[in-house]
Short mmCIF file of C-alpha atoms in Angstrom, two decimals:
data_model
loop_
_atom_site.label_atom_id
_atom_site.label_comp_id
_atom_site.label_asym_id
_atom_site.label_seq_id
_atom_site.Cartn_x
_atom_site.Cartn_y
_atom_site.Cartn_z
CA UNK A 1 -39.12 -46.26 3.43
CA UNK A 2 -37.05 -46.56 0.25
CA UNK A 3 -33.67 -47.11 -1.40
CA UNK A 4 -31.68 -43.91 -1.91
CA UNK A 5 -28.27 -42.51 -2.86
CA UNK A 6 -26.70 -40.02 -0.44
CA UNK A 7 -23.34 -38.42 0.13
CA UNK A 8 -21.43 -39.01 3.35
CA UNK A 9 -18.28 -36.96 3.47
CA UNK A 10 -16.75 -37.23 0.06
CA UNK A 11 -18.32 -40.69 -0.71
CA UNK A 12 -21.63 -41.78 -2.14
CA UNK A 13 -23.67 -44.46 -0.38
CA UNK A 14 -26.47 -46.72 -1.60
CA UNK A 15 -28.71 -47.00 1.46
CA UNK A 16 -32.15 -48.01 2.63
CA UNK A 17 -34.01 -45.34 4.57
CA UNK A 18 -35.84 -46.68 7.58
CA UNK A 19 -36.88 -45.73 11.12
CA UNK A 20 -34.66 -47.30 13.77
CA UNK A 21 -36.71 -48.18 16.86
CA UNK A 22 -34.38 -46.24 19.15
CA UNK A 23 -32.23 -44.01 16.99
CA UNK A 24 -34.99 -42.70 14.75
CA UNK A 25 -34.78 -41.84 11.02
CA UNK A 26 -31.72 -43.65 9.64
CA UNK A 27 -30.23 -45.08 6.48
CA UNK A 28 -27.96 -48.17 6.13
CA UNK A 29 -26.12 -49.48 3.11
CA UNK A 30 -22.81 -49.70 1.24
CA UNK A 31 -20.32 -47.26 -0.24
CA UNK A 32 -20.31 -46.83 -4.04
CA UNK A 33 -17.14 -46.88 -6.14
CA UNK A 34 -18.71 -44.77 -8.89
CA UNK A 35 -21.72 -42.61 -9.64
CA UNK A 36 -24.08 -45.48 -10.47
CA UNK A 37 -24.54 -48.46 -8.05
CA UNK A 38 -23.59 -51.90 -9.42
CA UNK A 39 -25.55 -55.06 -8.75
CA UNK A 40 -22.61 -56.24 -6.54
CA UNK A 41 -22.82 -52.99 -4.46
CA UNK A 42 -26.59 -53.45 -4.28
CA UNK A 43 -26.21 -57.02 -3.02
CA UNK A 44 -23.81 -55.82 -0.33
CA UNK A 45 -26.15 -52.99 0.77
CA UNK A 46 -29.05 -55.36 1.02
CA UNK A 47 -27.34 -58.25 2.84
CA UNK A 48 -24.16 -56.86 4.50
CA UNK A 49 -24.62 -53.14 5.09
CA UNK A 50 -21.51 -51.60 6.51
CA UNK A 51 -22.53 -47.93 6.57
CA UNK A 52 -25.08 -46.50 9.00
CA UNK A 53 -26.21 -42.89 8.89
CA UNK A 54 -28.56 -41.10 11.33
CA UNK A 55 -30.50 -38.84 9.06
CA UNK A 56 -30.69 -35.12 9.64
CA UNK A 57 -31.73 -32.21 7.37
CA UNK A 58 -28.17 -31.78 6.17
CA UNK A 59 -28.47 -35.10 4.23
CA UNK A 60 -30.00 -35.02 0.78
CA UNK A 61 -31.41 -38.38 -0.31
CA UNK A 62 -31.93 -39.17 -4.01
CA UNK A 63 -34.48 -42.02 -4.21
CA UNK A 64 -33.98 -44.78 -6.74
CA UNK A 65 -36.68 -45.29 -9.28
CA UNK A 66 -38.71 -48.53 -9.27
CA UNK A 67 -36.95 -49.53 -12.49
CA UNK A 68 -33.51 -48.99 -10.95
CA UNK A 69 -34.49 -50.97 -7.78
CA UNK A 70 -35.63 -53.78 -10.07
CA UNK A 71 -32.50 -53.66 -12.26
CA UNK A 72 -30.26 -53.93 -9.20
CA UNK A 73 -32.33 -56.75 -7.65
CA UNK A 74 -32.95 -54.87 -4.46
CA UNK A 75 -35.60 -56.16 -2.07
CA UNK A 76 -38.54 -53.87 -1.29
CA UNK A 77 -37.46 -54.09 2.37
CA UNK A 78 -34.25 -55.76 3.46
CA UNK A 79 -34.57 -58.28 6.27
CA UNK A 80 -32.18 -56.30 8.57
CA UNK A 81 -34.41 -53.28 8.36
CA UNK A 82 -37.41 -55.29 9.52
CA UNK A 83 -35.44 -56.40 12.60
CA UNK A 84 -34.23 -52.86 13.39
CA UNK A 85 -37.70 -51.30 12.93
CA UNK A 86 -39.66 -53.90 14.89
CA UNK A 87 -40.79 -52.44 18.22
CA UNK A 88 -40.74 -54.36 21.47
CA UNK A 89 -43.88 -56.06 22.89
CA UNK A 90 -45.26 -52.69 23.94
CA UNK A 91 -45.87 -51.98 20.25
CA UNK A 92 -48.63 -54.55 20.39
CA UNK A 93 -50.22 -53.28 23.65
CA UNK A 94 -53.57 -51.72 22.73
CA UNK A 95 -53.38 -49.54 25.83
CA UNK A 96 -50.35 -47.76 24.13
CA UNK A 97 -52.01 -47.20 20.79
CA UNK A 98 -51.05 -43.72 19.62
CA UNK A 99 -48.85 -43.11 22.61
CA UNK A 100 -45.54 -44.42 21.24
CA UNK A 101 -43.42 -41.89 19.30
CA UNK A 102 -43.91 -42.21 15.57
CA UNK A 103 -40.18 -42.10 14.81
CA UNK A 104 -38.91 -43.71 17.98
CA UNK A 105 -41.31 -46.64 18.76
CA UNK A 106 -39.69 -47.52 22.09
CA UNK A 107 -40.22 -43.99 23.45
CA UNK A 108 -43.30 -42.46 25.10
CA UNK A 109 -44.23 -39.79 27.55
CA UNK A 110 -45.31 -40.78 31.05
CA UNK A 111 -46.88 -38.91 33.95
CA UNK A 112 -44.61 -38.62 37.00
CA UNK A 113 -46.59 -37.67 40.14
CA UNK A 114 -44.37 -35.85 42.66
CA UNK A 115 -46.53 -35.50 45.75
CA UNK A 116 -43.92 -33.70 47.85
CA UNK A 117 -43.60 -30.99 45.16
CA UNK A 118 -47.40 -31.08 44.58
CA UNK A 119 -46.93 -31.39 40.89
CA UNK A 120 -47.05 -33.83 37.91
CA UNK A 121 -44.38 -33.81 35.24
CA UNK A 122 -44.38 -35.39 31.81
CA UNK A 123 -41.08 -37.12 31.02
CA UNK A 124 -39.91 -39.22 28.10
CA UNK A 125 -39.11 -42.88 28.75
CA UNK A 126 -37.41 -45.39 26.46
CA UNK A 127 -38.96 -48.82 27.11
CA UNK A 128 -36.72 -51.82 27.32
CA UNK A 129 -38.39 -54.61 29.29
CA UNK A 130 -41.80 -56.02 30.44
CA UNK A 131 -42.58 -56.13 34.09
CA UNK A 132 -45.27 -58.86 34.22
CA UNK A 133 -46.06 -58.71 37.90
CA UNK A 134 -47.31 -55.15 37.57
CA UNK A 135 -48.52 -55.36 33.91
CA UNK A 136 -45.98 -52.59 33.29
CA UNK A 137 -42.78 -51.72 31.49
CA UNK A 138 -39.26 -50.88 32.63
CA UNK A 139 -37.20 -48.32 30.76
CA UNK A 140 -34.85 -45.34 31.17
CA UNK A 141 -35.60 -41.63 31.37
CA UNK A 142 -34.59 -39.52 28.40
CA UNK A 143 -34.85 -36.19 30.23
CA UNK A 144 -34.76 -34.85 33.82
CA UNK A 145 -37.63 -33.83 36.06
CA UNK A 146 -37.64 -30.10 37.05
CA UNK A 147 -38.96 -30.77 40.53
CA UNK A 148 -36.97 -33.98 41.29
CA UNK A 149 -33.38 -33.94 40.19
CA UNK A 150 -32.99 -37.57 41.27
CA UNK A 151 -35.22 -38.41 38.26
CA UNK A 152 -32.53 -37.64 35.84
CA UNK A 153 -31.83 -38.87 32.26
CA UNK A 154 -30.67 -42.43 32.35
CA UNK A 155 -32.52 -43.33 35.57
CA UNK A 156 -34.32 -46.72 35.37
CA UNK A 157 -38.07 -46.37 35.98
CA UNK A 158 -41.23 -48.52 35.70
CA UNK A 159 -44.32 -47.12 33.98
CA UNK A 160 -47.76 -48.61 33.57
CA UNK A 161 -50.69 -47.84 31.29
CA UNK A 162 -53.37 -46.88 33.85
CA UNK A 163 -57.15 -46.40 33.78
CA UNK A 164 -58.15 -42.75 33.93
CA UNK A 165 -54.82 -41.48 32.68
CA UNK A 166 -54.13 -40.27 29.17
CA UNK A 167 -50.52 -41.51 29.40
CA UNK A 168 -48.75 -44.25 31.37
CA UNK A 169 -47.95 -43.46 34.99
CA UNK A 170 -44.62 -43.83 36.87
CA UNK A 171 -44.78 -46.57 39.49
CA UNK A 172 -42.64 -44.90 42.21
CA UNK A 173 -41.34 -46.88 45.13
CA UNK A 174 -44.39 -45.56 47.12
CA UNK A 175 -46.83 -46.62 44.42
CA UNK A 176 -45.25 -50.05 44.17
CA UNK A 177 -45.61 -50.45 47.96
CA UNK A 178 -49.19 -49.49 47.78
CA UNK A 179 -49.86 -51.98 44.96
CA UNK A 180 -48.48 -54.76 47.21
CA UNK A 181 -50.79 -53.86 50.12
CA UNK A 182 -53.83 -52.11 48.70
CA UNK A 183 -56.33 -52.15 45.89
CA UNK A 184 -57.77 -48.84 44.70
CA UNK A 185 -60.24 -47.56 42.21
CA UNK A 186 -61.73 -44.13 41.53
CA UNK A 187 -65.53 -44.22 41.07
CA UNK A 188 -65.34 -41.40 38.57
CA UNK A 189 -62.34 -42.13 36.27
CA UNK A 190 -61.15 -45.60 37.24
CA UNK A 191 -57.65 -44.52 38.27
CA UNK A 192 -56.31 -47.32 40.49
CA UNK A 193 -53.06 -45.92 41.84
CA UNK A 194 -52.27 -44.04 45.12
CA UNK A 195 -49.22 -41.82 44.47
CA UNK A 196 -48.15 -41.39 48.18
CA UNK A 197 -47.75 -44.04 50.84
CA UNK A 198 -51.20 -45.03 52.10
CA UNK A 199 -50.00 -45.06 55.66
CA UNK A 200 -48.88 -41.41 55.37
CA UNK A 201 -52.30 -40.55 53.79
CA UNK A 202 -54.08 -42.21 56.69
CA UNK A 203 -52.03 -40.24 59.30
CA UNK A 204 -52.92 -37.04 57.57
CA UNK A 205 -56.58 -37.55 56.82
CA UNK A 206 -57.62 -39.53 59.90
CA UNK A 207 -55.74 -37.71 62.68
CA UNK A 208 -58.55 -38.44 65.17
CA UNK A 209 -58.35 -42.18 64.80
CA UNK A 210 -57.28 -43.90 67.97
CA UNK A 211 -53.61 -45.11 68.12
CA UNK A 212 -53.25 -48.59 66.64
CA UNK A 213 -56.34 -48.34 64.46
CA UNK A 214 -56.00 -50.73 61.48
CA UNK A 215 -57.85 -49.65 58.43
CA UNK A 216 -59.08 -52.26 56.06
CA UNK A 217 -60.84 -49.85 53.74
CA UNK A 218 -61.08 -46.12 53.30
CA UNK A 219 -61.85 -43.42 50.71
CA UNK A 220 -59.66 -40.55 49.56
CA UNK A 221 -59.46 -38.06 46.75
CA UNK A 222 -58.31 -39.42 43.36
CA UNK A 223 -54.92 -37.98 42.35
CA UNK A 224 -56.06 -37.93 38.70
CA UNK A 225 -59.54 -36.38 38.75
CA UNK A 226 -60.12 -35.55 42.48
CA UNK A 227 -63.12 -37.92 42.45
CA UNK A 228 -63.70 -40.44 45.27
CA UNK A 229 -61.20 -43.33 45.38
CA UNK A 230 -62.03 -46.39 47.37
CA UNK A 231 -59.01 -48.25 48.90
CA UNK A 232 -59.26 -51.81 50.29
CA UNK A 233 -56.36 -53.60 51.99
CA UNK A 234 -55.01 -56.63 50.09
CA UNK A 235 -55.49 -59.98 51.90
CA UNK A 236 -52.29 -61.12 53.70
CA UNK A 237 -50.62 -64.21 52.43
CA UNK A 238 -51.95 -66.20 55.40
CA UNK A 239 -55.55 -64.89 54.89
CA UNK A 240 -58.31 -66.14 52.57
CA UNK A 241 -59.05 -63.70 49.76
#
């Protein structure tokens, strides 16, 4: 990240190049009245930048030398850039190390299990909020699922870093219901989510069970690795754990 001069339309701009946490590679600064920046223009760019450019290959940036930066009294990194670059709390989550986009640190790919379509899709999500009760994050989709048009760009979703999965997993309404009523863990990979309603799974896999049977524990195939996943019913609020 550095100070540069670039041309926007017919005007020259003194701007600091940085990575905006949502908009990606960007530059922000002040217009120049002449070829060379003045100390006054440098002060404006460093403290009151009025010009923002989303960088693309069409822009040619001419970096200032260290001597020029020093002459103009420019800070190595302006305070406003630090605020714009700083990722949300997910940036400090060790479970997401290496999973956040290098140029868009609020964005990541998540696994979307679609049981009815018998498929898993990888979609981009822009994180916006922590969901403490599920140790998860809320965000919005940046693209649309091929197999589920209702999961379209702009849809609000909740994703969670999950044992056994290389990427965070979508907590669908069915998954959220399961988390409320059941605990699960795969003996092979540790995956702890059931991606379809457990009651529907019981009806399909235990057809011979007498009507009214209440299951307190059962095993099924892990959706992630096809290993054995043990499910145990969560204690009710009026029961002892």
